[in-house]
mmCIF file of C-alpha atoms in Angstrom:
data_model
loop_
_atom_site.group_PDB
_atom_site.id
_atom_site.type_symbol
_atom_site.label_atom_id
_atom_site.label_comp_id
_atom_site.label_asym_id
_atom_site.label_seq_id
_atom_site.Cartn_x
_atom_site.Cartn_y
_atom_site.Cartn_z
ATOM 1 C CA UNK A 109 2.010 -47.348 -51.592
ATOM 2 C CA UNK A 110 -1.277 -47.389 -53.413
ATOM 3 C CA UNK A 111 -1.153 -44.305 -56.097
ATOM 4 C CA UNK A 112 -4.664 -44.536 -57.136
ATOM 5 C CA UNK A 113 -7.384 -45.177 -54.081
ATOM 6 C CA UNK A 114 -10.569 -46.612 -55.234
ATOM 7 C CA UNK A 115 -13.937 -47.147 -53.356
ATOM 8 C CA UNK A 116 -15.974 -48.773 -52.470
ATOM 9 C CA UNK A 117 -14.999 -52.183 -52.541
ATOM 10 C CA UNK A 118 -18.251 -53.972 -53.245
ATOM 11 C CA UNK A 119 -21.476 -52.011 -54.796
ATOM 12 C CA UNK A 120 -24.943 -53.632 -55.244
ATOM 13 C CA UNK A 121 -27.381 -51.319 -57.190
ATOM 14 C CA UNK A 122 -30.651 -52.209 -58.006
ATOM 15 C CA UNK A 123 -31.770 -52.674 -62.082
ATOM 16 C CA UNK A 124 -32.139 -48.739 -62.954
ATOM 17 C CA UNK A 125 -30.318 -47.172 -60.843
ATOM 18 C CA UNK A 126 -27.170 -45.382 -60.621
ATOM 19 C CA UNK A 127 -24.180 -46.835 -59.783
ATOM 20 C CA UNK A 128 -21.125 -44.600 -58.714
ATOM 21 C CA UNK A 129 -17.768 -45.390 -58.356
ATOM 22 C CA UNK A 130 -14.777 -43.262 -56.475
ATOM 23 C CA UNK A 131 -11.027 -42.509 -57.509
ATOM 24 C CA UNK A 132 -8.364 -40.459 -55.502
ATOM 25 C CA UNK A 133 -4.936 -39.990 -56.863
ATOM 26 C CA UNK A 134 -2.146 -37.708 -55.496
ATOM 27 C CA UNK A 135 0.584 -38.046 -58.156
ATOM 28 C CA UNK A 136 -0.160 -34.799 -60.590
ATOM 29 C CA UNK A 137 1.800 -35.698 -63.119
ATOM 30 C CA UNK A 138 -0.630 -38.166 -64.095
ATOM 31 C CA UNK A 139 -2.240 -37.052 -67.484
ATOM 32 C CA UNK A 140 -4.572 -40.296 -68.506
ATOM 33 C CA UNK A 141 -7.298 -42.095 -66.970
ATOM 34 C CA UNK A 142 -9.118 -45.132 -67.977
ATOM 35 C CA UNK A 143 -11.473 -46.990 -66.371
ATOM 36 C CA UNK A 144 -11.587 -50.926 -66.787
ATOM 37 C CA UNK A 145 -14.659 -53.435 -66.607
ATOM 38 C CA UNK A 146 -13.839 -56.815 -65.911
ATOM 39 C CA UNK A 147 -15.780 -60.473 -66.435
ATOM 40 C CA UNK A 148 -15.211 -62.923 -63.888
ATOM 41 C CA UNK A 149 -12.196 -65.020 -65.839
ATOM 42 C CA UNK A 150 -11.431 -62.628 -68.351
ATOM 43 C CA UNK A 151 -9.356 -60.049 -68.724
ATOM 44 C CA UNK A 152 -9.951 -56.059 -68.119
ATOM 45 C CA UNK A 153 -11.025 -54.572 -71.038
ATOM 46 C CA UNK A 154 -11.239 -50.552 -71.742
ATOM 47 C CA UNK A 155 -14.684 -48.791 -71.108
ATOM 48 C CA UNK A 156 -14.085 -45.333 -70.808
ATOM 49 C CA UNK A 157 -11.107 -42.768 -70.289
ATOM 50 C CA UNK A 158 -10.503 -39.188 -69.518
ATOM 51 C CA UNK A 159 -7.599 -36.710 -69.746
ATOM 52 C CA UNK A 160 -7.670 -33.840 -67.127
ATOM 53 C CA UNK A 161 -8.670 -30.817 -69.981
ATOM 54 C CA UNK A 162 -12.288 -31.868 -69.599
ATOM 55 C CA UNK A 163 -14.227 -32.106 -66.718
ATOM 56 C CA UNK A 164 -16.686 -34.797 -67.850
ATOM 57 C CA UNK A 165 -16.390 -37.249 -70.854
ATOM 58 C CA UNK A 166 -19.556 -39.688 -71.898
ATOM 59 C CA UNK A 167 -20.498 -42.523 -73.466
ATOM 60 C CA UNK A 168 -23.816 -43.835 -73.423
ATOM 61 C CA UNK A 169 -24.588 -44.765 -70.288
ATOM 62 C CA UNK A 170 -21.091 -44.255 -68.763
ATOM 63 C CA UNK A 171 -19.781 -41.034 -67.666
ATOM 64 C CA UNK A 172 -16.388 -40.248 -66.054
ATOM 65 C CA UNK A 173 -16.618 -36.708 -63.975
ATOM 66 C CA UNK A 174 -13.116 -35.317 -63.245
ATOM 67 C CA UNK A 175 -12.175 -33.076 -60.559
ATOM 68 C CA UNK A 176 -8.511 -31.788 -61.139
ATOM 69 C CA UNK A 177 -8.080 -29.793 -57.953
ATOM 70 C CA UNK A 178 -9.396 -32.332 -55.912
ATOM 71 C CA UNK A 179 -7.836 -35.088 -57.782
ATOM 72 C CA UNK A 180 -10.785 -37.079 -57.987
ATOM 73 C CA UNK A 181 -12.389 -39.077 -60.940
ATOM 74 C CA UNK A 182 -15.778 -41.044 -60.451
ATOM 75 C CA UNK A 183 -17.526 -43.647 -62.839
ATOM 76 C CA UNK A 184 -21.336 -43.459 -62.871
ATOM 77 C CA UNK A 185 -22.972 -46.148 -64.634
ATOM 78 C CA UNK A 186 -26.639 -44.450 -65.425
ATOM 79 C CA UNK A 187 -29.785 -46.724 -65.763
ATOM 80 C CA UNK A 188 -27.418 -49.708 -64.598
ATOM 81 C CA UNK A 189 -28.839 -53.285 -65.417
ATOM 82 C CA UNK A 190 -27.347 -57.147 -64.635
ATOM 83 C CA UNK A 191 -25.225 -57.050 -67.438
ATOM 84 C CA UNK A 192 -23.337 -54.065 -65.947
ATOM 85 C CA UNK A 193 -22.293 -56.883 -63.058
ATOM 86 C CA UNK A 194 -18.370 -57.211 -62.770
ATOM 87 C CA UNK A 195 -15.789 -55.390 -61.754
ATOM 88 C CA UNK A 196 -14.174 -52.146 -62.459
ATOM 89 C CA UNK A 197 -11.032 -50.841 -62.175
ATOM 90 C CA UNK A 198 -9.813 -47.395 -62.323
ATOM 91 C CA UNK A 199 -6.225 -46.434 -63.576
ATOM 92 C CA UNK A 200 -4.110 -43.574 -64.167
ATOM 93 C CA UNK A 201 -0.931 -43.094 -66.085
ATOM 94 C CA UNK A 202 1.358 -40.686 -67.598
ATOM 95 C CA UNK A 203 3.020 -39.289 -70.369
ATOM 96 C CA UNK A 204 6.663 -40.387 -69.589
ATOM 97 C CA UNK A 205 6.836 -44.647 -69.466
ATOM 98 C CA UNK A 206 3.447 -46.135 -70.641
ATOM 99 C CA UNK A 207 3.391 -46.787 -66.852
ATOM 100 C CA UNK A 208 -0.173 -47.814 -65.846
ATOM 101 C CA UNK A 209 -1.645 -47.991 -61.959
ATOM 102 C CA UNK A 210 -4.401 -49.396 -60.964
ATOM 103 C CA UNK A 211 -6.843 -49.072 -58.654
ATOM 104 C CA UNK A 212 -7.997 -52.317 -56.270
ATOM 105 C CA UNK A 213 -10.901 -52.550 -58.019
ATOM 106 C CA UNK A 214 -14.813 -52.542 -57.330
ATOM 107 C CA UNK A 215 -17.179 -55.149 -57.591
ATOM 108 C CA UNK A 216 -20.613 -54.206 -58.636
ATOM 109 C CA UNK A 217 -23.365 -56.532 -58.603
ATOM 110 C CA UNK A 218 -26.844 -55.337 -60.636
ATOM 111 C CA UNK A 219 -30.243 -56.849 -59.064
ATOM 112 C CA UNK A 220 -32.782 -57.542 -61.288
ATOM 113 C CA UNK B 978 -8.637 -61.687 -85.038
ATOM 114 C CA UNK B 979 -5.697 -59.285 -83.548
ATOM 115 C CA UNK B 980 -5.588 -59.963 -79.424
ATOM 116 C CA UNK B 981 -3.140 -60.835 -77.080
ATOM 117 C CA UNK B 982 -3.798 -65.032 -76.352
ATOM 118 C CA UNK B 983 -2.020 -66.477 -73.188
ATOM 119 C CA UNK B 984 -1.107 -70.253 -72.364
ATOM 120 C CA UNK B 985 -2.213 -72.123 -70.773
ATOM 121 C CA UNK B 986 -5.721 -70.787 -68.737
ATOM 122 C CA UNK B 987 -5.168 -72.917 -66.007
ATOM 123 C CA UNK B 988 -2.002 -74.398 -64.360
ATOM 124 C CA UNK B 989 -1.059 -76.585 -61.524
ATOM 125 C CA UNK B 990 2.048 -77.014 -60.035
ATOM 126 C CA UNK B 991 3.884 -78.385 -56.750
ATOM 127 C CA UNK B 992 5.788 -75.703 -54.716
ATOM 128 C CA UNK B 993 9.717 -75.729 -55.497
ATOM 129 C CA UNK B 994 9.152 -75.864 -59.626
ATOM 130 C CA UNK B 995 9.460 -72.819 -61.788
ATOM 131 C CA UNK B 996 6.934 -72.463 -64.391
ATOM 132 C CA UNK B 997 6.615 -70.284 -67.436
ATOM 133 C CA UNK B 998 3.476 -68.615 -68.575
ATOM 134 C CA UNK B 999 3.353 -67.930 -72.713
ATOM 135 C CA UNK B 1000 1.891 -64.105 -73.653
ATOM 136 C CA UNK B 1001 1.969 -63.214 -77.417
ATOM 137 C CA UNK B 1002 0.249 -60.256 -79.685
ATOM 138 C CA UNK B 1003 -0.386 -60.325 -83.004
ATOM 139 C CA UNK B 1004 -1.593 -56.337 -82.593
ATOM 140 C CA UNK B 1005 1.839 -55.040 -83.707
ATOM 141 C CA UNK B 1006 2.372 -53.248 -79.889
ATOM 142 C CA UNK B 1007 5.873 -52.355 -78.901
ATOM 143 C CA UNK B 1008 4.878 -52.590 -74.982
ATOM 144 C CA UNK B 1009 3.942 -55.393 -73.341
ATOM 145 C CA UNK B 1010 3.487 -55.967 -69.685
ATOM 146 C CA UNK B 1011 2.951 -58.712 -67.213
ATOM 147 C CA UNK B 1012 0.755 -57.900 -63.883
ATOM 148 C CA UNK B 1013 -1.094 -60.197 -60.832
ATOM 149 C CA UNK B 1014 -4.082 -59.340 -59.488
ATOM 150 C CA UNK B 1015 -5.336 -60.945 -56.102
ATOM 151 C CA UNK B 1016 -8.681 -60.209 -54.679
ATOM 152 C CA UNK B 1017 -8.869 -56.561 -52.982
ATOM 153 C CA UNK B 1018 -5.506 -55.852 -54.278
ATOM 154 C CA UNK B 1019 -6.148 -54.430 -57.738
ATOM 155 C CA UNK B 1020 -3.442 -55.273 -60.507
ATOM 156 C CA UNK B 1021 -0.231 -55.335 -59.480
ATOM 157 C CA UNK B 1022 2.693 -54.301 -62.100
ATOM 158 C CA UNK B 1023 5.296 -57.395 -62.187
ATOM 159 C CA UNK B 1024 7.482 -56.876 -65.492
ATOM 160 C CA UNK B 1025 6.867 -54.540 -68.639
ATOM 161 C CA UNK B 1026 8.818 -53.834 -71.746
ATOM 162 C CA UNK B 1027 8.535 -51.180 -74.239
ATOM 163 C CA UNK B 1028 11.003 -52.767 -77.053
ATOM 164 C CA UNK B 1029 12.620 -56.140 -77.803
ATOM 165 C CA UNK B 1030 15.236 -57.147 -75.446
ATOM 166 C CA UNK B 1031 14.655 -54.947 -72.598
ATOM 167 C CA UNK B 1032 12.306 -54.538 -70.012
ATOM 168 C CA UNK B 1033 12.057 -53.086 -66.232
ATOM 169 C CA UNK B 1034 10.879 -54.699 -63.491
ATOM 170 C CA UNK B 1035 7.778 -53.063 -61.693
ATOM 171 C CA UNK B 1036 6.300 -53.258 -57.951
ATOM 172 C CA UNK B 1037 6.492 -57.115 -57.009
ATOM 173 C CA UNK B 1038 9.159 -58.176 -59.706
ATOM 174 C CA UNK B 1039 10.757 -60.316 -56.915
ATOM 175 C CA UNK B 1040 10.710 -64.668 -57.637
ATOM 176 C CA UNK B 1041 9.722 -63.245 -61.399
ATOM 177 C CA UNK B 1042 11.500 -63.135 -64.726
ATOM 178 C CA UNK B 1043 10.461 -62.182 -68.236
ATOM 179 C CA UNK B 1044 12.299 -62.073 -71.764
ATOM 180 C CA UNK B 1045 11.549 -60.294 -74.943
ATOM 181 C CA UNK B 1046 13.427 -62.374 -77.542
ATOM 182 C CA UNK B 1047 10.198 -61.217 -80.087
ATOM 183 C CA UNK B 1048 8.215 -58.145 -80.614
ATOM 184 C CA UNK B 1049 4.939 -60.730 -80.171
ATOM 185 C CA UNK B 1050 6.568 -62.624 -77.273
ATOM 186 C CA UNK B 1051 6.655 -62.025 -73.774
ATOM 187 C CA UNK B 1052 6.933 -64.748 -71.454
ATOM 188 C CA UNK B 1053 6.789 -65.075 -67.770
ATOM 189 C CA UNK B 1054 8.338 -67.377 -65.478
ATOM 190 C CA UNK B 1055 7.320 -68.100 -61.911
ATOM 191 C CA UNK B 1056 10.388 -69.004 -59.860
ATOM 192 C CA UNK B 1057 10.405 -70.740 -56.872
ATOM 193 C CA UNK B 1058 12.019 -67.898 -55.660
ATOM 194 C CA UNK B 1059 8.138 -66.343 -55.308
ATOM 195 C CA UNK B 1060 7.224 -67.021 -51.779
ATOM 196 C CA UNK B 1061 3.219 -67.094 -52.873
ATOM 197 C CA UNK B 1062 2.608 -67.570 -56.212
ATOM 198 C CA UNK B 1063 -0.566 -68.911 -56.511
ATOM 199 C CA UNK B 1064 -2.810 -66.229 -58.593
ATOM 200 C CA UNK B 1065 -4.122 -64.443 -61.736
ATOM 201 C CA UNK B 1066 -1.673 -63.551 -64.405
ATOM 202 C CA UNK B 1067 -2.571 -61.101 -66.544
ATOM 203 C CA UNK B 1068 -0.513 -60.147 -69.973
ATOM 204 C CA UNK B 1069 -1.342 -56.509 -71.843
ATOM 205 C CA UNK B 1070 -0.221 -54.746 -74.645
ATOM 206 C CA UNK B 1071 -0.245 -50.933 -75.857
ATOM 207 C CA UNK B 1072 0.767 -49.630 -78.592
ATOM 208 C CA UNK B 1073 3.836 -47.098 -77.817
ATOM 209 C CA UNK B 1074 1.641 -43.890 -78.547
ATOM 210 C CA UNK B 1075 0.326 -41.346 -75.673
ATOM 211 C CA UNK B 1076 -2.033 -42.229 -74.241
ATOM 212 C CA UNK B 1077 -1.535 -45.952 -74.996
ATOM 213 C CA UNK B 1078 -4.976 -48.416 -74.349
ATOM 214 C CA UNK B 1079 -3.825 -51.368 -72.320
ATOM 215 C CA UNK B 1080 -5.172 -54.435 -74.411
ATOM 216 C CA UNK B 1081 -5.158 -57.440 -71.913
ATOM 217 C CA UNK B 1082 -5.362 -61.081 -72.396
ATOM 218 C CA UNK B 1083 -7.802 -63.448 -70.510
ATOM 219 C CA UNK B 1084 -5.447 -64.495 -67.891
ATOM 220 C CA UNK B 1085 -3.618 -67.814 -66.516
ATOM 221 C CA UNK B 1086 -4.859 -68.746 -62.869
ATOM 222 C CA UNK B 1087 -1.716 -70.281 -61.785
ATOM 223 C CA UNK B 1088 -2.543 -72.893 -58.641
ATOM 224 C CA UNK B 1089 0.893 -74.297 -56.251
ATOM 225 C CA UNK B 1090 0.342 -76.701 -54.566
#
């Protein structure tokens, strides 16, 4: 059973626009959630997290917006450009077991 | 540099042979953890452990087996046991504060032949 739900799948934005990426999760007990960007052949590397007491975090040109009753969290990667091109993962974990689940991930592709 | 360096980036083997993938931190992190990730499947817990000699097995521990002889060591090995093994192996580490950042290697692409 997936516990976080990411979409979409594949995303191809053009160079300055905005590229926006979905998370559903049903377990409330989770308290922390990171998002993940991802090189082809590296490894996942933090960009961004959120806990649920704020409803939007930023950071440059990478915001998280949180919805708590809906249990939704969505990347949006303003002005986006070709180096934004990988993929990104959302996750969610919780206080109790350092326990981190992942989303399946989004590739996101950046024309020039 | 502190970072989490895993060995060896690309392996080969024929089906029926275990084989062990090296993880180790030099970040000081209590927890390490071992996951797979497969195309449109995400990351995929296998193994973690929050202190030397113990761990827990996670979603898809099955054909799998870890130790944590050292704080800096984790290793994984693939047993034949593991009906489809070929994939990306990704090691992590967090430091055992809430919430803990998941520092991650840069993967071993295990191949069976």
């Amino acid at each position: 059973q997936q516990q976080v739900k990411q979409s979409p799948q594949s995303l191809i934005v053009q160079k300055g626009g905005i590229s926006i990426i979905n998370c559903a999760y049903e377990n409330t007990a989770f308290d922390y959630f990171p998002w993940y960007q991802q090189f082809p052949g590296k490894g996942p590397a933090l960009l961004i997290a959120i806990r649920p007491d704020v409803s939007e975090k930023k950071e440059g040109r990478f915001t998280i917006s949180f919805n708590k009753s809906a249990k939704q969290f969505s990347l949006h990667i303003m002005d986006s450009q070709p180096g934004d091109s990988a993929t990104y993962f959302c996750a969610a974990s919780m206080n109790t077991g350092n326990q981190f689940y992942f989303g399946t991930g989004t590739s996101l592709t950046v024309i020039p | 540099d502190g970072g989490i360096t895993q060995s060896p980036k690309y392996l080969f083997r024929k089906e029926g042979q275990n084989v062990t993938l090296s993880c180790e931190q030099n970040l000081n992190h209590d927890a390490m953890y071992w996951y797979r990730q497969d195309p449109g499947q995400g990351l995929r817990l296998i193994y973690y452990s929050q202190i030397v000699n113990d761990f827990q097995k996670g979603d898809i521990a099955e054909g799998y087996s870890v130790s944590r002889e050292k704080k800096e060591s984790f290793p994984l090995t693939v047993t034949s046991a593991q009906k489809n093994p070929t994939a990306f192996y990704l090691c992590a580490s967090s430091p055992m504060i809430e919430p803990g950042e998941l520092f991650f290697g840069e993967g071993s692409r295990l191949t069976v032949l």
